[in-house]
mmCIF file of C-alpha atoms in Angstrom:
data_model
loop_
_atom_site.group_PDB
_atom_site.id
_atom_site.type_symbol
_atom_site.label_atom_id
_atom_site.label_comp_id
_atom_site.label_asym_id
_atom_site.label_seq_id
_atom_site.Cartn_x
_atom_site.Cartn_y
_atom_site.Cartn_z
ATOM 1 C CA MET B 1 35.656 -20.161 13.556
ATOM 2 C CA GLN B 2 34.786 -20.592 17.231
ATOM 3 C CA THR B 3 34.433 -16.826 17.657
ATOM 4 C CA ALA B 4 32.136 -16.667 14.625
ATOM 5 C CA ARG B 5 29.940 -19.432 16.063
ATOM 6 C CA LYS B 6 29.794 -17.659 19.416
ATOM 7 C CA THR B 7 28.814 -14.403 17.718
ATOM 8 C CA ALA B 8 26.120 -16.170 15.694
ATOM 9 C CA TRP B 9 24.745 -17.749 18.867
ATOM 10 C CA GLN B 10 24.644 -14.391 20.643
ATOM 11 C CA LEU B 11 22.878 -12.934 17.627
ATOM 12 C CA TRP B 12 20.217 -15.612 17.226
ATOM 13 C CA TRP B 13 19.395 -17.078 20.651
ATOM 14 C CA PRO B 14 16.698 -14.461 21.541
ATOM 15 C CA PHE B 15 14.911 -15.104 18.247
ATOM 16 C CA ALA B 16 15.106 -18.900 18.666
ATOM 17 C CA LEU B 17 13.775 -18.674 22.224
ATOM 18 C CA LEU B 18 10.989 -16.313 21.108
ATOM 19 C CA CYS B 19 9.835 -18.791 18.450
ATOM 20 C CA LEU B 20 9.913 -21.667 20.950
ATOM 21 C CA LEU B 21 7.958 -19.652 23.522
ATOM 22 C CA ARG B 22 5.288 -18.546 21.067
ATOM 23 C CA GLY B 23 5.110 -21.993 19.507
ATOM 24 C CA SER B 24 4.525 -23.756 22.828
ATOM 25 C CA ARG B 25 2.527 -21.222 24.828
ATOM 26 C CA TRP B 26 -0.726 -22.663 23.568
ATOM 27 C CA THR B 27 -0.059 -25.774 25.669
ATOM 28 C CA VAL B 28 0.073 -23.612 28.815
ATOM 29 C CA SER B 29 -3.104 -21.791 27.798
ATOM 30 C CA GLU B 30 -4.875 -25.124 27.259
ATOM 31 C CA SER B 31 -3.963 -26.436 30.718
ATOM 32 C CA LEU B 32 -4.270 -23.071 32.517
ATOM 33 C CA PRO B 33 -7.013 -21.025 30.795
ATOM 34 C CA GLY B 34 -6.507 -18.104 33.183
ATOM 35 C CA SER B 35 -3.001 -17.576 31.831
ATOM 36 C CA VAL B 36 -4.240 -16.398 28.425
ATOM 37 C CA THR B 37 -2.969 -12.984 27.347
ATOM 38 C CA THR B 38 -5.222 -9.969 27.809
ATOM 39 C CA LEU B 39 -4.487 -6.323 27.112
ATOM 40 C CA ALA B 40 -4.266 -5.752 30.881
ATOM 41 C CA SER B 41 -1.802 -8.592 31.481
ATOM 42 C CA ALA B 42 0.315 -7.520 28.501
ATOM 43 C CA SER B 43 0.403 -3.935 29.758
ATOM 44 C CA LEU B 44 1.431 -5.088 33.227
ATOM 45 C CA GLY B 45 4.046 -7.395 31.726
ATOM 46 C CA CYS B 46 5.607 -4.647 29.589
ATOM 47 C CA GLY B 47 5.590 -2.182 32.470
ATOM 48 C CA SER B 48 7.162 -4.718 34.839
ATOM 49 C CA ALA B 49 9.831 -5.641 32.277
ATOM 50 C CA ALA B 50 10.702 -1.955 31.728
ATOM 51 C CA ALA B 51 10.894 -1.287 35.481
ATOM 52 C CA LEU B 52 13.091 -4.342 36.058
ATOM 53 C CA TYR B 53 15.388 -3.343 33.193
ATOM 54 C CA LEU B 54 15.801 0.210 34.517
ATOM 55 C CA LEU B 55 16.351 -1.080 38.050
ATOM 56 C CA ILE B 56 19.117 -3.450 36.972
ATOM 57 C CA VAL B 57 20.849 -1.393 34.264
ATOM 58 C CA ARG B 58 20.318 2.091 35.773
ATOM 59 C CA PRO B 59 21.029 4.012 32.548
ATOM 60 C CA ARG B 60 21.971 7.672 32.556
ATOM 61 C CA VAL B 61 19.334 10.263 31.743
ATOM 62 C CA ALA B 62 18.933 10.593 27.984
ATOM 63 C CA SER B 63 20.135 13.837 26.415
ATOM 64 C CA ARG B 64 17.781 16.157 24.572
ATOM 65 C CA GLU B 65 19.099 15.189 21.153
ATOM 66 C CA HIS B 66 18.099 11.586 21.855
ATOM 67 C CA LEU B 67 14.493 12.420 22.702
ATOM 68 C CA SER B 68 13.320 12.068 19.095
ATOM 69 C CA GLN B 69 14.968 8.637 18.910
ATOM 70 C CA LEU B 70 13.309 7.629 22.185
ATOM 71 C CA ALA B 71 9.939 8.773 20.838
ATOM 72 C CA ARG B 72 10.542 6.666 17.721
ATOM 73 C CA SER B 73 11.442 3.665 19.905
ATOM 74 C CA ALA B 74 8.376 4.149 22.098
ATOM 75 C CA LEU B 75 6.057 4.415 19.097
ATOM 76 C CA GLY B 76 7.687 1.406 17.438
ATOM 77 C CA GLY B 77 7.351 -0.684 20.601
ATOM 78 C CA ALA B 78 3.732 0.371 21.060
ATOM 79 C CA LEU B 79 2.859 -0.662 17.515
ATOM 80 C CA LEU B 80 4.783 -3.922 17.194
ATOM 81 C CA ILE B 81 3.810 -5.331 20.612
ATOM 82 C CA THR B 82 0.188 -4.186 20.408
ATOM 83 C CA GLY B 83 -0.272 -5.290 16.796
ATOM 84 C CA PRO B 84 -0.484 -9.073 17.338
ATOM 85 C CA ILE B 85 -3.135 -8.659 20.078
ATOM 86 C CA ILE B 86 -5.027 -5.593 18.802
ATOM 87 C CA SER B 87 -7.934 -7.939 18.012
ATOM 88 C CA LEU B 88 -8.631 -8.176 21.771
ATOM 89 C CA LEU B 89 -10.319 -4.784 21.429
ATOM 90 C CA TYR B 90 -12.907 -6.312 19.110
ATOM 91 C CA PRO B 91 -16.115 -7.196 21.013
ATOM 92 C CA ARG B 92 -16.415 -10.603 19.333
ATOM 93 C CA ASN B 93 -14.014 -13.485 19.150
ATOM 94 C CA ILE B 94 -11.726 -13.667 16.108
ATOM 95 C CA SER B 95 -10.519 -17.158 15.282
ATOM 96 C CA PRO B 96 -6.828 -17.967 15.878
ATOM 97 C CA ALA B 97 -6.571 -19.193 12.280
ATOM 98 C CA SER B 98 -7.637 -15.801 10.926
ATOM 99 C CA LEU B 99 -5.163 -13.999 13.196
ATOM 100 C CA THR B 100 -2.364 -16.355 12.175
ATOM 101 C CA MET B 101 -3.010 -15.596 8.507
ATOM 102 C CA ALA B 102 -3.189 -11.874 9.233
ATOM 103 C CA LEU B 103 0.167 -11.931 11.038
ATOM 104 C CA ALA B 104 1.667 -13.858 8.132
ATOM 105 C CA LEU B 105 1.259 -10.667 6.084
ATOM 106 C CA THR B 106 3.710 -8.845 8.373
ATOM 107 C CA PRO B 107 6.728 -9.603 6.102
ATOM 108 C CA VAL B 108 4.774 -8.070 3.209
ATOM 109 C CA VAL B 109 4.113 -4.897 5.219
ATOM 110 C CA ILE B 110 7.797 -4.682 6.193
ATOM 111 C CA ALA B 111 8.885 -5.173 2.582
ATOM 112 C CA VAL B 112 6.579 -2.417 1.305
ATOM 113 C CA TYR B 113 7.524 -0.045 4.155
ATOM 114 C CA GLU B 114 11.274 -0.511 3.621
ATOM 115 C CA ALA B 115 10.984 -0.247 -0.162
ATOM 116 C CA THR B 116 9.033 3.008 0.256
ATOM 117 C CA THR B 117 11.380 4.610 2.776
ATOM 118 C CA HIS B 118 14.561 3.514 0.962
ATOM 119 C CA HIS B 119 13.158 4.154 -2.545
ATOM 120 C CA SER B 120 14.157 0.654 -3.641
ATOM 121 C CA GLY B 121 10.999 -0.386 -5.445
ATOM 122 C CA GLU B 122 12.953 -2.476 -7.929
ATOM 123 C CA ALA B 123 13.709 -5.025 -5.178
ATOM 124 C CA LEU B 124 10.147 -5.117 -3.837
ATOM 125 C CA ALA B 125 8.983 -8.149 -5.824
ATOM 126 C CA GLY B 126 11.773 -10.295 -4.423
ATOM 127 C CA ARG B 127 10.876 -9.257 -0.883
ATOM 128 C CA LEU B 128 7.142 -9.893 -1.210
ATOM 129 C CA TRP B 129 7.042 -13.550 -2.204
ATOM 130 C CA PRO B 130 8.145 -15.159 1.126
ATOM 131 C CA GLY B 131 5.189 -13.573 2.922
ATOM 132 C CA LEU B 132 2.835 -14.583 0.127
ATOM 133 C CA ALA B 133 4.236 -18.130 0.247
ATOM 134 C CA THR B 134 3.470 -18.210 3.977
ATOM 135 C CA ILE B 135 -0.137 -17.240 3.256
ATOM 136 C CA ALA B 136 -0.379 -19.921 0.573
ATOM 137 C CA GLY B 137 0.914 -22.550 2.986
ATOM 138 C CA LEU B 138 -1.514 -21.491 5.711
ATOM 139 C CA LEU B 139 -4.434 -21.593 3.260
ATOM 140 C CA LEU B 140 -3.586 -25.258 2.664
ATOM 141 C CA LEU B 141 -3.468 -25.972 6.403
ATOM 142 C CA LEU B 142 -6.095 -23.782 8.065
ATOM 143 C CA ALA B 143 -9.719 -22.873 7.482
ATOM 144 C CA GLN B 144 -10.084 -19.974 5.090
ATOM 145 C CA PRO B 145 -11.077 -16.818 7.029
ATOM 146 C CA SER B 146 -14.388 -15.133 6.329
ATOM 147 C CA LEU B 147 -14.065 -11.511 5.211
ATOM 148 C CA SER B 148 -17.727 -10.537 5.385
ATOM 149 C CA ASN B 149 -17.632 -8.479 8.607
ATOM 150 C CA PRO B 150 -16.173 -4.956 8.134
ATOM 151 C CA GLY B 151 -15.292 -4.516 11.817
ATOM 152 C CA LYS B 152 -13.521 -7.861 11.997
ATOM 153 C CA ASP B 153 -11.794 -7.204 8.674
ATOM 154 C CA LEU B 154 -10.489 -3.878 10.018
ATOM 155 C CA PHE B 155 -8.835 -5.536 13.011
ATOM 156 C CA LEU B 156 -7.393 -8.270 10.808
ATOM 157 C CA ALA B 157 -5.889 -5.581 8.569
ATOM 158 C CA LEU B 158 -4.522 -3.623 11.526
ATOM 159 C CA THR B 159 -2.761 -6.687 12.949
ATOM 160 C CA PRO B 160 0.040 -6.984 10.338
ATOM 161 C CA LEU B 161 0.025 -3.254 9.559
ATOM 162 C CA LEU B 162 0.802 -2.195 13.137
ATOM 163 C CA THR B 163 3.222 -5.060 13.730
ATOM 164 C CA GLY B 164 5.228 -4.498 10.544
ATOM 165 C CA CYS B 165 5.376 -0.705 10.775
ATOM 166 C CA GLY B 166 6.313 -0.904 14.454
ATOM 167 C CA ALA B 167 9.159 -3.323 13.713
ATOM 168 C CA VAL B 168 10.646 -1.018 11.068
ATOM 169 C CA LEU B 169 10.276 2.030 13.317
ATOM 170 C CA PHE B 170 12.007 0.287 16.216
ATOM 171 C CA CYS B 171 14.889 -0.825 13.988
ATOM 172 C CA SER B 172 15.273 2.671 12.546
ATOM 173 C CA ALA B 173 15.738 4.213 16.004
ATOM 174 C CA ARG B 174 19.331 4.745 17.063
ATOM 175 C CA ALA B 175 20.631 1.843 19.139
ATOM 176 C CA SER B 176 21.147 2.955 22.721
ATOM 177 C CA ILE B 177 20.666 1.681 26.228
ATOM 178 C CA TRP B 178 17.321 3.525 26.367
ATOM 179 C CA ARG B 179 15.810 2.012 23.216
ATOM 180 C CA LEU B 180 14.471 -1.157 24.835
ATOM 181 C CA PRO B 181 12.856 0.411 27.953
ATOM 182 C CA ALA B 182 11.376 3.200 25.813
ATOM 183 C CA ALA B 183 9.738 0.601 23.564
ATOM 184 C CA LEU B 184 8.446 -1.343 26.566
ATOM 185 C CA LEU B 185 7.008 1.781 28.183
ATOM 186 C CA GLY B 186 5.391 2.819 24.905
ATOM 187 C CA ALA B 187 3.775 -0.609 24.639
ATOM 188 C CA CYS B 188 2.716 -0.461 28.298
ATOM 189 C CA VAL B 189 0.881 2.835 27.731
ATOM 190 C CA ALA B 190 -0.782 1.689 24.493
ATOM 191 C CA LEU B 191 -1.880 -1.627 25.976
ATOM 192 C CA GLY B 192 -3.037 0.102 29.160
ATOM 193 C CA LEU B 193 -5.280 2.413 27.137
ATOM 194 C CA GLY B 194 -6.674 -0.599 25.305
ATOM 195 C CA ALA B 195 -7.287 -2.408 28.601
ATOM 196 C CA ALA B 196 -9.107 0.669 29.946
ATOM 197 C CA VAL B 197 -11.373 0.644 26.890
ATOM 198 C CA ASN B 198 -12.079 -3.048 27.443
ATOM 199 C CA PHE B 199 -12.889 -2.510 31.110
ATOM 200 C CA ALA B 200 -15.174 0.424 30.257
ATOM 201 C CA THR B 201 -17.041 -1.570 27.610
ATOM 202 C CA HIS B 202 -16.970 -4.851 29.580
ATOM 203 C CA ILE B 203 -15.235 -6.630 26.696
ATOM 204 C CA GLY B 204 -12.331 -7.983 28.714
ATOM 205 C CA GLY B 205 -11.397 -8.324 32.345
ATOM 206 C CA TRP B 206 -8.533 -9.166 34.624
ATOM 207 C CA PRO B 207 -7.316 -12.756 34.070
ATOM 208 C CA GLU B 208 -7.673 -15.277 36.887
ATOM 209 C CA MET B 209 -3.951 -15.973 36.819
ATOM 210 C CA ALA B 210 -2.770 -12.431 36.117
ATOM 211 C CA GLY B 211 0.700 -13.019 37.522
ATOM 212 C CA LEU B 212 1.419 -15.990 35.275
ATOM 213 C CA ALA B 213 -0.042 -14.302 32.185
ATOM 214 C CA SER B 214 1.909 -11.100 32.859
ATOM 215 C CA GLY B 215 5.116 -13.071 33.385
ATOM 216 C CA PHE B 216 4.760 -14.788 30.033
ATOM 217 C CA ASP B 217 3.824 -11.488 28.372
ATOM 218 C CA ALA B 218 6.850 -9.740 29.883
ATOM 219 C CA LEU B 219 9.212 -12.467 28.700
ATOM 220 C CA GLU B 220 7.664 -12.465 25.235
ATOM 221 C CA ALA B 221 7.920 -8.679 24.921
ATOM 222 C CA LEU B 222 11.550 -8.684 26.061
ATOM 223 C CA LEU B 223 12.532 -11.437 23.638
ATOM 224 C CA THR B 224 10.645 -9.699 20.835
ATOM 225 C CA LEU B 225 12.569 -6.452 21.271
ATOM 226 C CA VAL B 226 15.959 -8.027 21.973
ATOM 227 C CA ALA B 227 15.649 -10.280 18.911
ATOM 228 C CA LEU B 228 14.504 -7.388 16.719
ATOM 229 C CA GLY B 229 17.385 -5.250 17.959
ATOM 230 C CA ARG B 230 19.921 -7.894 16.909
ATOM 231 C CA ILE B 231 18.591 -8.985 13.521
ATOM 232 C CA SER B 232 16.825 -7.153 10.699
ATOM 233 C CA ALA B 233 13.067 -6.630 10.655
ATOM 234 C CA THR B 234 12.749 -8.982 7.674
ATOM 235 C CA ARG B 235 14.543 -11.805 9.449
ATOM 236 C CA TRP B 236 12.553 -11.122 12.622
ATOM 237 C CA SER B 237 9.309 -11.475 10.644
ATOM 238 C CA ALA B 238 10.245 -15.086 9.803
ATOM 239 C CA GLN B 239 8.678 -16.021 13.153
ATOM 240 C CA PHE B 240 5.237 -15.628 11.578
ATOM 241 C CA ALA B 241 6.044 -18.617 9.383
ATOM 242 C CA ILE B 242 8.138 -20.525 11.957
ATOM 243 C CA VAL B 243 5.659 -20.365 14.855
ATOM 244 C CA PRO B 244 2.676 -21.793 12.880
ATOM 245 C CA LEU B 245 5.035 -24.427 11.505
ATOM 246 C CA LEU B 246 6.101 -25.426 15.034
ATOM 247 C CA VAL B 247 2.509 -25.502 16.310
ATOM 248 C CA LEU B 248 1.336 -27.642 13.406
ATOM 249 C CA LEU B 249 4.295 -30.010 13.781
ATOM 250 C CA GLU B 250 3.505 -30.326 17.494
ATOM 251 C CA GLY B 251 -0.080 -31.186 16.567
ATOM 252 C CA VAL B 252 1.096 -33.852 14.127
ATOM 253 C CA ALA B 253 3.430 -35.296 16.775
ATOM 254 C CA LEU B 254 0.694 -35.386 19.433
ATOM 255 C CA MET B 255 -1.811 -37.019 17.099
ATOM 256 C CA PRO B 256 0.195 -39.317 14.851
ATOM 257 C CA ALA B 257 -1.914 -40.358 11.904
ATOM 258 C CA HIS B 258 -1.834 -40.366 8.147
ATOM 259 C CA VAL B 259 -0.678 -36.926 7.044
ATOM 260 C CA PRO B 260 -2.464 -35.870 3.837
ATOM 261 C CA GLY B 261 -0.482 -34.515 0.926
ATOM 262 C CA ARG B 262 -2.149 -31.128 1.257
ATOM 263 C CA MET B 263 -0.769 -30.769 4.783
ATOM 264 C CA VAL B 264 2.695 -31.834 3.678
ATOM 265 C CA ALA B 265 2.629 -29.240 0.898
ATOM 266 C CA GLY B 266 1.504 -26.543 3.340
ATOM 267 C CA LEU B 267 4.232 -27.407 5.856
ATOM 268 C CA LEU B 268 6.870 -27.358 3.115
ATOM 269 C CA LEU B 269 5.683 -23.944 1.947
ATOM 270 C CA LEU B 270 5.944 -22.590 5.496
ATOM 271 C CA ALA B 271 9.445 -24.006 5.895
ATOM 272 C CA PHE B 272 10.506 -22.623 2.520
ATOM 273 C CA ALA B 273 9.123 -19.168 3.336
ATOM 274 C CA ALA B 274 10.832 -19.149 6.745
ATOM 275 C CA VAL B 275 14.208 -19.988 5.202
ATOM 276 C CA ALA B 276 13.731 -17.307 2.531
ATOM 277 C CA LEU B 277 13.014 -14.674 5.198
ATOM 278 C CA LEU B 278 15.987 -15.724 7.312
ATOM 279 C CA ILE B 279 18.411 -15.482 4.388
ATOM 280 C CA PRO B 280 19.131 -11.791 3.716
ATOM 281 C CA PRO B 281 18.549 -10.333 0.240
ATOM 282 C CA SER B 282 21.690 -9.871 -1.828
ATOM 283 C CA GLU B 283 21.829 -6.121 -1.276
ATOM 284 C CA GLU B 284 21.652 -6.585 2.521
ATOM 285 C CA THR B 285 24.092 -9.482 2.820
ATOM 286 C CA ARG B 286 27.121 -7.313 3.396
ATOM 287 C CA PHE B 287 25.411 -5.229 6.059
ATOM 288 C CA ASP B 288 23.706 -8.065 7.925
ATOM 289 C CA LEU B 289 26.630 -10.474 7.939
ATOM 290 C CA GLY B 290 29.435 -7.971 8.134
ATOM 291 C CA THR B 291 28.246 -5.351 10.570
ATOM 292 C CA THR B 292 25.273 -6.732 12.463
ATOM 293 C CA HIS B 293 26.584 -8.318 15.619
ATOM 294 C CA PRO B 294 26.144 -7.871 19.357
ATOM 295 C CA ASP B 295 27.975 -4.771 20.508
ATOM 296 C CA PRO B 296 29.599 -5.287 23.917
ATOM 297 C CA ALA B 297 28.588 -1.754 24.825
ATOM 298 C CA ARG B 298 24.930 -2.480 24.086
ATOM 299 C CA THR B 299 22.667 -4.077 26.610
ATOM 300 C CA ASP B 300 19.432 -4.031 24.646
#
């Protein structure tokens, strides 16, 4: 029993810490506006995290047969880390509420992607409803996004599409000591190209507190990949229900007042969707609970 608890803790602590970090980072951004994420700070953070990892672990040079798996890891990392902040390329501000609802569709993208690649369409309906329940809960809690601007709508659509597809690609790559740094370097390149576009078009600039922003971005990217490498993509996507739930609960705690029934219903829907995503489907129970565990030989 004690060994099982220890294994469960090793499996879940990166995901729990990731949710706590993303759920509380807004407080840092409020008090230190210069620490807000930009494409440049995220690129620097991913590059620094990859360099530090390689410096500490010093892995052997990957063999030729692993190059395709490294390319898959790099592409997956580029997509899933860039996806949540791809809207920073848009010349106008997109509201956090709209981005939160867009990211809540990530479990739906993952469900469709996995059903397509594994030809298991009969189980698709059961995989779709947690993501749709998250959207329903957010619609009760946040302002409904406007979908009248084609450019804005495109970036909102790309946000869950890139994030979900990147998560599945990363998970499908063979687990090796090179998977994590390859994903970080892929994200560093993609974000660097985006930052260069922003600098060229004067959309974004270098943050006033670049070191702090990059540090947070590096930690967030590391936790994202480590958590995704230890649990399934579906379970990992539960963060897009858990993080809004944490932020809204923090807001209720900071401003205690009468909580309307609509808010209670929305919070319950988010909690219900998060639990549904964290519990594996019946056909994955044996795999997730029986074979998914930290391998002592793995360091990613």
